[in-house]
PDB file of C-alpha atoms in Angstrom:
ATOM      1  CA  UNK A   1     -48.931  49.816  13.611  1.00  0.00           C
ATOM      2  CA  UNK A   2     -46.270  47.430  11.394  1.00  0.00           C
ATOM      3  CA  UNK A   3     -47.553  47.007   8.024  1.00  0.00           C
ATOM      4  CA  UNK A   4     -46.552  43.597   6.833  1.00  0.00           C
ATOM      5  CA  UNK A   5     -46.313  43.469   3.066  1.00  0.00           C
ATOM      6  CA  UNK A   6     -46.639  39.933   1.031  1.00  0.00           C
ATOM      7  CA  UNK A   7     -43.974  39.076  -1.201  1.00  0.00           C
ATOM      8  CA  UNK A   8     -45.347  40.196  -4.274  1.00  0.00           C
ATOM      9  CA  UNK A   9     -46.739  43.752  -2.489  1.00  0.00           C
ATOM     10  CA  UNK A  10     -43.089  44.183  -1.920  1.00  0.00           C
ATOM     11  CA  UNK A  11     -42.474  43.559  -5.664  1.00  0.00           C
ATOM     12  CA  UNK A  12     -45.116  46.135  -6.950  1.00  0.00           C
ATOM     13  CA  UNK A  13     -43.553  48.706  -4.302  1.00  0.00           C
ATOM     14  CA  UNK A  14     -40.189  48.251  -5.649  1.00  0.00           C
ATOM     15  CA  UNK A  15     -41.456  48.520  -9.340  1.00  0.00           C
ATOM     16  CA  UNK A  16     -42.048  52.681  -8.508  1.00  0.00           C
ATOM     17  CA  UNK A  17     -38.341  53.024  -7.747  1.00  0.00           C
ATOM     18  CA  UNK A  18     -36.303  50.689 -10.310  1.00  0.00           C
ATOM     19  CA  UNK A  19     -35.384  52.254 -13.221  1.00  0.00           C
ATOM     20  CA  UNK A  20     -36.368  51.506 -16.683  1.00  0.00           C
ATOM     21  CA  UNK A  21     -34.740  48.531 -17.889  1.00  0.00           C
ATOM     22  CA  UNK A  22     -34.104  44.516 -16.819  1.00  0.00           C
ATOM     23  CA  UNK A  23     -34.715  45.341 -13.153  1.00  0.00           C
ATOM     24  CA  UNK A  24     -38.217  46.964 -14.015  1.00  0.00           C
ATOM     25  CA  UNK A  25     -39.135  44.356 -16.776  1.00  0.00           C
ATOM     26  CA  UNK A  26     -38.389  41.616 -14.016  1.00  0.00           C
ATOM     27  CA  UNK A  27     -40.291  43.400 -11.289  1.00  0.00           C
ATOM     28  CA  UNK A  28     -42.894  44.409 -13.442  1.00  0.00           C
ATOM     29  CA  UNK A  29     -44.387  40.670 -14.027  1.00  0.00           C
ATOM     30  CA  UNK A  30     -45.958  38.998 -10.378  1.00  0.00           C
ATOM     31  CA  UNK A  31     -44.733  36.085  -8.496  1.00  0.00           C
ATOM     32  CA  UNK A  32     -46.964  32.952  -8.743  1.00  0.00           C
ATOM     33  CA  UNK A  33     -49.424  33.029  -6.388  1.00  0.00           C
ATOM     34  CA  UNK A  34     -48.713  31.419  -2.757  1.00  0.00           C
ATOM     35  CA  UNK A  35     -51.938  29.170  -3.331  1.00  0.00           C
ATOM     36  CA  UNK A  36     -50.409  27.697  -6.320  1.00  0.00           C
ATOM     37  CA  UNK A  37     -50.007  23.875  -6.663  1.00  0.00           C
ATOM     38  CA  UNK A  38     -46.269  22.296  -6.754  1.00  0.00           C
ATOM     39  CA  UNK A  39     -47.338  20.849  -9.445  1.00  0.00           C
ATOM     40  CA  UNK A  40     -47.990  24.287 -11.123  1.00  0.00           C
ATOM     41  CA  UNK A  41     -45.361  26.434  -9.857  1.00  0.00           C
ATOM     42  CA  UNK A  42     -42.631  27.656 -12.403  1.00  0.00           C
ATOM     43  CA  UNK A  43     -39.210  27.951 -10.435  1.00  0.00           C
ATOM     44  CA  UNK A  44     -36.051  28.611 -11.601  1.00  0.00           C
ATOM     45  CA  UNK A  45     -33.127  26.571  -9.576  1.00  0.00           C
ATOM     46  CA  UNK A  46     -30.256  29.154  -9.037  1.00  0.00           C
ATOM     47  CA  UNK A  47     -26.758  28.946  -7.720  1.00  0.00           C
ATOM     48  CA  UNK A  48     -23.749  31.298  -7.741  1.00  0.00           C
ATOM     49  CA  UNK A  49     -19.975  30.777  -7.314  1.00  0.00           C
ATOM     50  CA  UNK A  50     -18.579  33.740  -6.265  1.00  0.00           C
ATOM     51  CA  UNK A  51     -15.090  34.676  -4.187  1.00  0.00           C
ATOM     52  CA  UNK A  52     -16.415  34.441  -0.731  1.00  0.00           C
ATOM     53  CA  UNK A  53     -19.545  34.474   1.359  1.00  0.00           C
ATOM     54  CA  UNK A  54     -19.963  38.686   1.719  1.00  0.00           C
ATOM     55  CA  UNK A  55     -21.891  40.316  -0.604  1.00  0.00           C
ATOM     56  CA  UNK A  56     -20.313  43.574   0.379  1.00  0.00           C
ATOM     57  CA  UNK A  57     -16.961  42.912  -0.319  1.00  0.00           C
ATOM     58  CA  UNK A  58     -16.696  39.373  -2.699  1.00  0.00           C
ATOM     59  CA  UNK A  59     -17.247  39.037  -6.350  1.00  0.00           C
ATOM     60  CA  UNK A  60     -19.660  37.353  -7.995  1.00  0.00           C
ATOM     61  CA  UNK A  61     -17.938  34.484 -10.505  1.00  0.00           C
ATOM     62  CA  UNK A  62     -20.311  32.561 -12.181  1.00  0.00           C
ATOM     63  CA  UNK A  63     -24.179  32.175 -12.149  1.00  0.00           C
ATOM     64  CA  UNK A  64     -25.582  28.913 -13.497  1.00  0.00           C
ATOM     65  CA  UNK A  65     -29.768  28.514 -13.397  1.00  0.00           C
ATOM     66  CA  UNK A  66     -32.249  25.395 -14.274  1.00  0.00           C
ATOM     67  CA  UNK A  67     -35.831  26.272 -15.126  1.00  0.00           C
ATOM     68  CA  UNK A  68     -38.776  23.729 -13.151  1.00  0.00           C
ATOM     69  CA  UNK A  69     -42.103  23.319 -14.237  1.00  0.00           C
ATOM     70  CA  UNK A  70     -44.651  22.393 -11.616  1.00  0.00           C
ATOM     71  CA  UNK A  71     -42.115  18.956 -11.077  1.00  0.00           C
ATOM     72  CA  UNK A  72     -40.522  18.615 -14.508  1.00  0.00           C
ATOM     73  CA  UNK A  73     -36.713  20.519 -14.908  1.00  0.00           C
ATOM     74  CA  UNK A  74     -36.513  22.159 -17.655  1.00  0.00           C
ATOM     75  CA  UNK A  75     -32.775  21.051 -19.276  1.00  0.00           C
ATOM     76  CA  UNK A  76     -33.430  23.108 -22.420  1.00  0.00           C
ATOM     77  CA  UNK A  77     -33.616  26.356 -20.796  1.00  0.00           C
ATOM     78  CA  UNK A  78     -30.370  26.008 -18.023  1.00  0.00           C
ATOM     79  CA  UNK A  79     -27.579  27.790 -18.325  1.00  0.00           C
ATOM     80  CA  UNK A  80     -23.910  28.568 -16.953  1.00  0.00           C
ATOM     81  CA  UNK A  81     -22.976  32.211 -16.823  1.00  0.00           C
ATOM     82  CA  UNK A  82     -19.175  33.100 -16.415  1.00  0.00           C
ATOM     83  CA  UNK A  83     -18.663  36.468 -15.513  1.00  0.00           C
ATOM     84  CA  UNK A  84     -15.473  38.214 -16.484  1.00  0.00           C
ATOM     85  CA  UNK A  85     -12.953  39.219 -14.414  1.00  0.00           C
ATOM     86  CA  UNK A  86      -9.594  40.907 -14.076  1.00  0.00           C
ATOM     87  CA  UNK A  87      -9.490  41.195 -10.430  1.00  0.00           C
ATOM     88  CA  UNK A  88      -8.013  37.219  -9.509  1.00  0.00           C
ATOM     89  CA  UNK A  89      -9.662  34.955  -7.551  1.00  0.00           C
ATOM     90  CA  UNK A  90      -6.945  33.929  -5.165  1.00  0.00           C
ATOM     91  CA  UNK A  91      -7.373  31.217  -2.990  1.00  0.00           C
ATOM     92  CA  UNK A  92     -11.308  30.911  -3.703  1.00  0.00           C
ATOM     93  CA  UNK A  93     -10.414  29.163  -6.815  1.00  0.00           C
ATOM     94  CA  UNK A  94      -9.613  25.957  -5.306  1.00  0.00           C
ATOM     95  CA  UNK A  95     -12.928  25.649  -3.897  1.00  0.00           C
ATOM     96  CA  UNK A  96     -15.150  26.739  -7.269  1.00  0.00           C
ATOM     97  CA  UNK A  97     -12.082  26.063  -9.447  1.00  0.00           C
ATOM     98  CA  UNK A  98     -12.490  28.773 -11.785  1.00  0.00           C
ATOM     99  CA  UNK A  99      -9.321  30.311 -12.945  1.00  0.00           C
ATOM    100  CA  UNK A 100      -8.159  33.530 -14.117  1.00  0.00           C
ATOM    101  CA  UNK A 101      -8.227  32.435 -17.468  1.00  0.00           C
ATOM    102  CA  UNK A 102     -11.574  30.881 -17.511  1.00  0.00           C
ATOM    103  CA  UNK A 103     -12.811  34.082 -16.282  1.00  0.00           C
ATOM    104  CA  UNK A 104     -11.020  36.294 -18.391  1.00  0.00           C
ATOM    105  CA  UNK A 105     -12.885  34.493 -21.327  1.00  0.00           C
ATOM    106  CA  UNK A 106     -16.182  35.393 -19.535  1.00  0.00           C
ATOM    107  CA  UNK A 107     -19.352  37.764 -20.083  1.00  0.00           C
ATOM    108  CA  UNK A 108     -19.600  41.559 -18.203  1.00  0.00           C
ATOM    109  CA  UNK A 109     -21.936  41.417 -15.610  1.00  0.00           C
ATOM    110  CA  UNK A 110     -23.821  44.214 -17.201  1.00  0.00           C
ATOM    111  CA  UNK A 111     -24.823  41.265 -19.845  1.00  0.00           C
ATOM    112  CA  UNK A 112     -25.420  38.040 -17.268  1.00  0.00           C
ATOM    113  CA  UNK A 113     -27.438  39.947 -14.717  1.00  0.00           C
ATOM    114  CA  UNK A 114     -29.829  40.542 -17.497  1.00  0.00           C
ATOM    115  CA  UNK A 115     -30.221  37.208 -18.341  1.00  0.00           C
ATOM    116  CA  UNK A 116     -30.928  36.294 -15.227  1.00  0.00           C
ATOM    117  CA  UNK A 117     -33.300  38.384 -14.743  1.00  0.00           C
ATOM    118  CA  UNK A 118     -34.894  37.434 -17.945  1.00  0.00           C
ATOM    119  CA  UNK A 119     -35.162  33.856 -16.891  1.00  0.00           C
ATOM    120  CA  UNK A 120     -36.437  34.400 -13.111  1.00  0.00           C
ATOM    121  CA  UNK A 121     -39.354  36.460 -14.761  1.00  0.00           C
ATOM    122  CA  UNK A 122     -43.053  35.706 -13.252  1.00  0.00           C
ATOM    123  CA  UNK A 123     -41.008  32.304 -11.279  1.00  0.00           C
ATOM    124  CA  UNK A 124     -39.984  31.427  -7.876  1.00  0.00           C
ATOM    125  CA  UNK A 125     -36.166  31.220  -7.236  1.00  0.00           C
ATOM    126  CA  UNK A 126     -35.225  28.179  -5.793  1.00  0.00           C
ATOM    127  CA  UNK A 127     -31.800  27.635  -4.027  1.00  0.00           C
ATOM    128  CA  UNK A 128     -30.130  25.906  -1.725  1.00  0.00           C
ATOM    129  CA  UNK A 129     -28.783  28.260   1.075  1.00  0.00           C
ATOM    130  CA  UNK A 130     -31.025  31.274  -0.715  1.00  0.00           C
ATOM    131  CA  UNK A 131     -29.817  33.606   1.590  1.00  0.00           C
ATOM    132  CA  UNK A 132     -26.819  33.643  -0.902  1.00  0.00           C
ATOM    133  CA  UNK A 133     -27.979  34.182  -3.685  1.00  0.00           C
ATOM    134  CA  UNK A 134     -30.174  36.633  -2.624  1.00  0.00           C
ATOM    135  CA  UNK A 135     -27.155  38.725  -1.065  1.00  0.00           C
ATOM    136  CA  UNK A 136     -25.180  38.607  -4.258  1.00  0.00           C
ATOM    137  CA  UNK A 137     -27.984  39.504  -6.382  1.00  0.00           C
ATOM    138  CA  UNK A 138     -29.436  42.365  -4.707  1.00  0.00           C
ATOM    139  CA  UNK A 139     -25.456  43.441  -4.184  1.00  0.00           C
ATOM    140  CA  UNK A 140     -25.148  43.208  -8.124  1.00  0.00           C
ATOM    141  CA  UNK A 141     -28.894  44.439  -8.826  1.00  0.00           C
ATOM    142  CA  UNK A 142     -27.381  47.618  -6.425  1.00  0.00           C
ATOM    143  CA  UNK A 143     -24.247  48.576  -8.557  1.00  0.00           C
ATOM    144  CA  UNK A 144     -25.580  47.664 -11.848  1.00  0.00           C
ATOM    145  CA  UNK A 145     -29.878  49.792 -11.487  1.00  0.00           C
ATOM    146  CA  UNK A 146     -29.048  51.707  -8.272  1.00  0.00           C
ATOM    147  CA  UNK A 147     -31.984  49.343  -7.037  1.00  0.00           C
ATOM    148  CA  UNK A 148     -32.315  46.384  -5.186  1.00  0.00           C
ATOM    149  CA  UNK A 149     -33.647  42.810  -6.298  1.00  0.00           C
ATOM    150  CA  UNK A 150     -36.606  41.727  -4.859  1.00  0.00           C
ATOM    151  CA  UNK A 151     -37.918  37.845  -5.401  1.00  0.00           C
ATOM    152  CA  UNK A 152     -40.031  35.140  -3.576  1.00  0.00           C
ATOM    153  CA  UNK A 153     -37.690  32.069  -3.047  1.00  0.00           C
ATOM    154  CA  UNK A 154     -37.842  28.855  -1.959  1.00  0.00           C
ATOM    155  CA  UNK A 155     -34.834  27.094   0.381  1.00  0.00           C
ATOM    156  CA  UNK A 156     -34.258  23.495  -0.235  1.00  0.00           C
ATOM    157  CA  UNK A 157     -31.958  23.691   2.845  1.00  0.00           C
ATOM    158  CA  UNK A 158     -35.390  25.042   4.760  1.00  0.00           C
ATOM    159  CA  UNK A 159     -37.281  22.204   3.243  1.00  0.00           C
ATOM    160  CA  UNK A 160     -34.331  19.482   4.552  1.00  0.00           C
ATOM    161  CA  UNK A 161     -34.889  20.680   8.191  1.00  0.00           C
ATOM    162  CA  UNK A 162     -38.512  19.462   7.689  1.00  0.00           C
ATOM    163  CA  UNK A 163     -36.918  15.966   6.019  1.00  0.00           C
ATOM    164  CA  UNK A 164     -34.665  15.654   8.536  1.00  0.00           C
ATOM    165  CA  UNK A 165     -36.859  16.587  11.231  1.00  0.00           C
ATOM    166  CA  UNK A 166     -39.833  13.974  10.094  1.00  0.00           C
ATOM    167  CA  UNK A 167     -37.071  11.419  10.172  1.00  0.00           C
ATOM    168  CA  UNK A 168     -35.223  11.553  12.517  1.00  0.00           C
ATOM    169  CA  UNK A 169     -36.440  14.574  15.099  1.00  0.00           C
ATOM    170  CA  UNK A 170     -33.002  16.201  14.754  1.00  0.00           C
ATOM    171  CA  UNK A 171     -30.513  17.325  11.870  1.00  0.00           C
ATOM    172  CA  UNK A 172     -26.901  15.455  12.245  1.00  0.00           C
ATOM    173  CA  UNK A 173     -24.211  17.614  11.939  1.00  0.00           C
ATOM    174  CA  UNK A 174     -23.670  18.347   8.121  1.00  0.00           C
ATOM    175  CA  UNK A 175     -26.729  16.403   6.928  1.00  0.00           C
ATOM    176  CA  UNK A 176     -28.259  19.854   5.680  1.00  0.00           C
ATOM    177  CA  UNK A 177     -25.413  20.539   3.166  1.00  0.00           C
ATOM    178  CA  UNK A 178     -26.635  19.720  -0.515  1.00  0.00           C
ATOM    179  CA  UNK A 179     -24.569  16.769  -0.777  1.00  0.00           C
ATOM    180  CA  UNK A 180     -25.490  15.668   2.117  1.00  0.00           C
ATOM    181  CA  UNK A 181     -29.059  15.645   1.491  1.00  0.00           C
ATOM    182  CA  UNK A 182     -29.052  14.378  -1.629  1.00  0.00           C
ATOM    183  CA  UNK A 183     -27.594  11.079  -0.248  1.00  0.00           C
ATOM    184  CA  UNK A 184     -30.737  10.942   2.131  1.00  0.00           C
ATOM    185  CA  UNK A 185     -32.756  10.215  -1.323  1.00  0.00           C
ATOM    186  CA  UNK A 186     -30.002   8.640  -2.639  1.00  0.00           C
ATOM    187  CA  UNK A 187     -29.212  10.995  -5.258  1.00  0.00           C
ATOM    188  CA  UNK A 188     -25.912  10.544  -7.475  1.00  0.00           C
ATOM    189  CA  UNK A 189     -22.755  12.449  -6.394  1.00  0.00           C
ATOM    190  CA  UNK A 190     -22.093  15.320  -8.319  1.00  0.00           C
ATOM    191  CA  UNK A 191     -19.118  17.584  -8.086  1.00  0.00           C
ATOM    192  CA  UNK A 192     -19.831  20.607  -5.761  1.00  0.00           C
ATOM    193  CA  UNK A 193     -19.508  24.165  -6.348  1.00  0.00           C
ATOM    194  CA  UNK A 194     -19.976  24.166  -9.805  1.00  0.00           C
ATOM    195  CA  UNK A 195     -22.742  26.608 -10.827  1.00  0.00           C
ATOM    196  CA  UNK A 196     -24.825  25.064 -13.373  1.00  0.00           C
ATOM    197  CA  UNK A 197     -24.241  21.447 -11.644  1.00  0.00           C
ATOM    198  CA  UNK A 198     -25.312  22.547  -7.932  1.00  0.00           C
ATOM    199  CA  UNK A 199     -28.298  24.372  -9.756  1.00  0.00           C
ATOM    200  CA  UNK A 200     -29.194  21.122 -11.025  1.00  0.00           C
ATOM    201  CA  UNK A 201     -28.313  19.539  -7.875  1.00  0.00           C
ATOM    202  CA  UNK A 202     -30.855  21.231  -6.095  1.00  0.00           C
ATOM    203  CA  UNK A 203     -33.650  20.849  -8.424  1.00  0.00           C
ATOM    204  CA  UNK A 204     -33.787  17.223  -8.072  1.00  0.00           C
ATOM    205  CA  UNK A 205     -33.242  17.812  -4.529  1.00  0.00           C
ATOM    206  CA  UNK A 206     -36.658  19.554  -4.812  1.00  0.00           C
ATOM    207  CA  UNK A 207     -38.505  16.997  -6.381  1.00  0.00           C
ATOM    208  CA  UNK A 208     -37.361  14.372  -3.757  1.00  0.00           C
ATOM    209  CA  UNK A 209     -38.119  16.703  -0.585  1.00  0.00           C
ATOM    210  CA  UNK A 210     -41.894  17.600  -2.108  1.00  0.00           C
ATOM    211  CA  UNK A 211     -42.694  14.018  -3.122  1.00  0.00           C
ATOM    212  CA  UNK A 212     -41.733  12.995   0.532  1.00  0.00           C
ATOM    213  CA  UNK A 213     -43.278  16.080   2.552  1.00  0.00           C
ATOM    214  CA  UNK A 214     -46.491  15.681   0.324  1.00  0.00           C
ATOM    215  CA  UNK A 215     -47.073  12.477   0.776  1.00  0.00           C
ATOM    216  CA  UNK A 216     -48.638  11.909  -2.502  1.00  0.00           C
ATOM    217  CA  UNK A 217     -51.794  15.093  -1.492  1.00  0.00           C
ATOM    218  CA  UNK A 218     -51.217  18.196  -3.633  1.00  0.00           C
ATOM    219  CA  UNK A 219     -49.249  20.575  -1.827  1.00  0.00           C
ATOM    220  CA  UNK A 220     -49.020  24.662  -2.468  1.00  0.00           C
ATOM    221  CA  UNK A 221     -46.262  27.309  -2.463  1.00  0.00           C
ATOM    222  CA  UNK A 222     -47.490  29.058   0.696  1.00  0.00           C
ATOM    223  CA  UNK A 223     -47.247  25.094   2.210  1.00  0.00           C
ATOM    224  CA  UNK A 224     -43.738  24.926   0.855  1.00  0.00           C
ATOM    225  CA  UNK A 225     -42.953  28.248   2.582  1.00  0.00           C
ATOM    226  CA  UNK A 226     -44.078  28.047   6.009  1.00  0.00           C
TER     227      UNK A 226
END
């Protein structure tokens, strides 16, 4: 018979096999519980620039986070990681518009993967497209601990479907796209594909999706999640 594990059993499995240091520390504290209140739930917003959608083969540019608390952000804690390079960015850079030089002036990987870690401690990550970040982070997690990342995230392009869906029974062509979304609530325009500003971007994303798919009744992670 399958075994399913939960999230967090995952976590405590994967503890055994990391090795002593940032991966461990991270895995060693649990997610939040699935029964805990949006209004509870610490979540770090997360988004990475990197040069291309493949894990296996692109780089990893830039990581920029937001910490949430139950439905307050957390500005004191974000930050935007640059990580250096040597390698060029060719053509990506016209999309994230990080140049050689930026990145040349940047931190090692061995030193922002860390902090990330650090600051997604005992929280949910939250992301828009998580499936990304994920990728990238488990790729980075891989060369850096011989280990994999492990973490219980929350989509806010998962929790558009259910806007969109309540609103209009079917998602128009590029209405799930952060932008996008954001003008359903109205939301100011921000510049894409900037880490730490598309990390913020989908925070208050967040806020606006649970305050409509609540409907003003407490609402829980596992509710969030389904």
């Amino acid at each position: 018979m399958l075994r399913r594990f939960s999230p967090d059993g995952r976590r405590e499995r994967a503890v055994s096999s990391a090795p002593a240091g940032p991966l461990r520390d991270y895995l060693s504290v649990p997610f939040p519980d699935l029964g805990t209140p949006a209004t509870e739930l610490p979540m770090l917003a997360v988004d990475v620039e990197t040069t291309g959608l493949d894990p296996a083969k692109d780089r990893l540019l830039s990581v920029g986070f937001v910490p949430l608390q139950g439905l307050r952000i957390e500005l004191s804690g974000a930050a935007h990681l640059v990580v250096r390079t040597h390698g060029g960015v060719g053509q990506s850079a016209v999309v994230h518009g990080l140049t050689d030089d930026v990145l040349a002036d940047g931190e090692d990987l061995e030193t922002i993967v860390p902090e990330l870690l650090r600051a997604l401690r005992g929280r949910v990550m939250l992301a828009h497209v998580a499936d990304i970040e994920e990728g990238f982070l488990t790729a980075a997690c891989q060369r850096l601990f011989g280990s994999p990342f492990h973490c219980l995230s929350l989509d806010t392009m998962q929790l558009q479907e259910r806007v969109n869906g309540a609103a209009w029974n079917a998602a128009p062509t590029g209405s799930l796209r952060l932008p996008a979304a954001r003008a359903r609530f109205r939301l100011p325009r921000y510049r894409s594909h900037e880490a730490l500003t598309d990390a913020l971007a989908c925070a208050e994303l967040y806020l606006a999706q649970v305050a409509l798919l609540s409907g003003g009744a407490p609402m829980t992670l596992k509710q969030l999640r389904r």
